[in-house]
Amino acid sequence: MAPATSRWRDSVEMTDMPMSEVVRRELADAHRDDAVIGSSPVEGRRLGQMVSLRLEPEVLSALRQIANERGVTVSDLLREGAGLVLEGREKRMQVLQISLGVEVGGKRSSTWDPSATPTRGAGSESFTAA
Amino acid sequence: MALDLSRYEDIEWDPEEDPNGNLAHCMRANHLGPEPEQIVYEVLSREPVEFEMPLKTAKYAIVGPEESSATLWVVLLDVSSRRDDWLRPITGWRARPAQEAAWHQRRRGGGTASR
């Protein structure tokens, strides 16, 4: 069964195009190679991205509580979480770069654990990031 | 025609889990691929050209390059039914020869597509 959002969206009738989005996609697809009958340049603009996600009620309720306590929105919390994920990846990349640098260069760096013996392919676990 | 991007603030995407949503659709290999948000963002922010085809299936049709300029993409957009300052991607694909030619004509002063 299709999600409620899809049912709702498919039932929307646009004023000049009374077809569902799914039908219009299929039609557009079938006409990809059609001729272009007019064109004009558009001034580019950086737009934000509105994404939505499905959360379990308990998770949302807990997030709402925290958001209220902090005086922020749930969106703020989710952005904060996204920032932490990216920060974590950045740190892992730094560790990987340090370990690769040591392995390729064969030189010790200030962040290298001297008790470890680096060998090619030994992985980054031998080294400790600062 | 006459897409004025200054009227719009955001691009609207459905949840990734919605199989009929615009994100899941655009992520397909024969559409915009695994990073549709990035493609749409880059097409809109760089050198978009609006074009018209005989069969109108969306409010706006645009063609433009991604960041690397290696590929031109077509994106069809509607105005969101939730907010009139959101644009909603309907579908998209790698530009076909006629759409590439339109972009080159408007942005590079030529009529022939070349990659």
PDB file of C-alpha atoms in Angstrom, chain B residues 26-70:
ATOM      1  CA  CYS B  26      15.094  11.103  -9.200  1.00  0.00           C
ATOM      2  CA  MET B  27      17.675   8.785  -7.581  1.00  0.00           C
ATOM      3  CA  ARG B  28      17.104   6.160 -10.268  1.00  0.00           C
ATOM      4  CA  ALA B  29      20.020   5.518 -12.611  1.00  0.00           C
ATOM      5  CA  ASN B  30      18.117   6.655 -15.705  1.00  0.00           C
ATOM      6  CA  HIS B  31      17.179   9.919 -14.022  1.00  0.00           C
ATOM      7  CA  LEU B  32      19.534  12.019 -11.853  1.00  0.00           C
ATOM      8  CA  GLY B  33      21.398   9.176 -10.152  1.00  0.00           C
ATOM      9  CA  PRO B  34      22.423   8.677  -6.513  1.00  0.00           C
ATOM     10  CA  GLU B  35      22.833  12.363  -5.589  1.00  0.00           C
ATOM     11  CA  PRO B  36      19.843  14.163  -7.098  1.00  0.00           C
ATOM     12  CA  GLU B  37      19.853  16.932  -4.477  1.00  0.00           C
ATOM     13  CA  GLN B  38      23.355  17.937  -5.506  1.00  0.00           C
ATOM     14  CA  ILE B  39      22.557  17.812  -9.221  1.00  0.00           C
ATOM     15  CA  VAL B  40      19.442  19.982  -8.851  1.00  0.00           C
ATOM     16  CA  TYR B  41      21.272  22.412  -6.585  1.00  0.00           C
ATOM     17  CA  GLU B  42      24.147  22.778  -9.038  1.00  0.00           C
ATOM     18  CA  VAL B  43      21.930  23.091 -12.104  1.00  0.00           C
ATOM     19  CA  LEU B  44      19.921  25.865 -10.455  1.00  0.00           C
ATOM     20  CA  SER B  45      22.876  27.739  -9.038  1.00  0.00           C
ATOM     21  CA  ARG B  46      25.164  27.748 -12.070  1.00  0.00           C
ATOM     22  CA  GLU B  47      23.997  28.576 -15.595  1.00  0.00           C
ATOM     23  CA  PRO B  48      20.449  27.319 -16.004  1.00  0.00           C
ATOM     24  CA  VAL B  49      18.547  27.719 -19.232  1.00  0.00           C
ATOM     25  CA  GLU B  50      14.797  27.353 -19.251  1.00  0.00           C
ATOM     26  CA  PHE B  51      13.347  25.618 -22.254  1.00  0.00           C
ATOM     27  CA  GLU B  52       9.996  24.606 -23.631  1.00  0.00           C
ATOM     28  CA  MET B  53       8.971  21.356 -25.282  1.00  0.00           C
ATOM     29  CA  PRO B  54       5.819  20.685 -27.322  1.00  0.00           C
ATOM     30  CA  LEU B  55       4.327  18.650 -24.462  1.00  0.00           C
ATOM     31  CA  LYS B  56       4.291  20.543 -21.174  1.00  0.00           C
ATOM     32  CA  THR B  57       4.466  18.153 -18.221  1.00  0.00           C
ATOM     33  CA  ALA B  58       5.752  20.519 -15.534  1.00  0.00           C
ATOM     34  CA  LYS B  59       5.665  24.230 -14.813  1.00  0.00           C
ATOM     35  CA  TYR B  60       9.356  24.705 -15.572  1.00  0.00           C
ATOM     36  CA  ALA B  61      11.913  22.752 -17.595  1.00  0.00           C
ATOM     37  CA  ILE B  62      15.549  23.693 -17.190  1.00  0.00           C
ATOM     38  CA  VAL B  63      18.841  22.436 -18.500  1.00  0.00           C
ATOM     39  CA  GLY B  64      22.238  23.208 -17.049  1.00  0.00           C
ATOM     40  CA  PRO B  65      25.620  21.856 -16.029  1.00  0.00           C
ATOM     41  CA  GLU B  66      26.692  20.220 -12.810  1.00  0.00           C
ATOM     42  CA  GLU B  67      29.643  21.676 -10.890  1.00  0.00           C
ATOM     43  CA  SER B  68      32.284  19.916 -12.983  1.00  0.00           C
ATOM     44  CA  SER B  69      30.576  21.098 -16.197  1.00  0.00           C
ATOM     45  CA  ALA B  70      31.100  17.606 -17.582  1.00  0.00           C
TER      46      ALA B  70
END
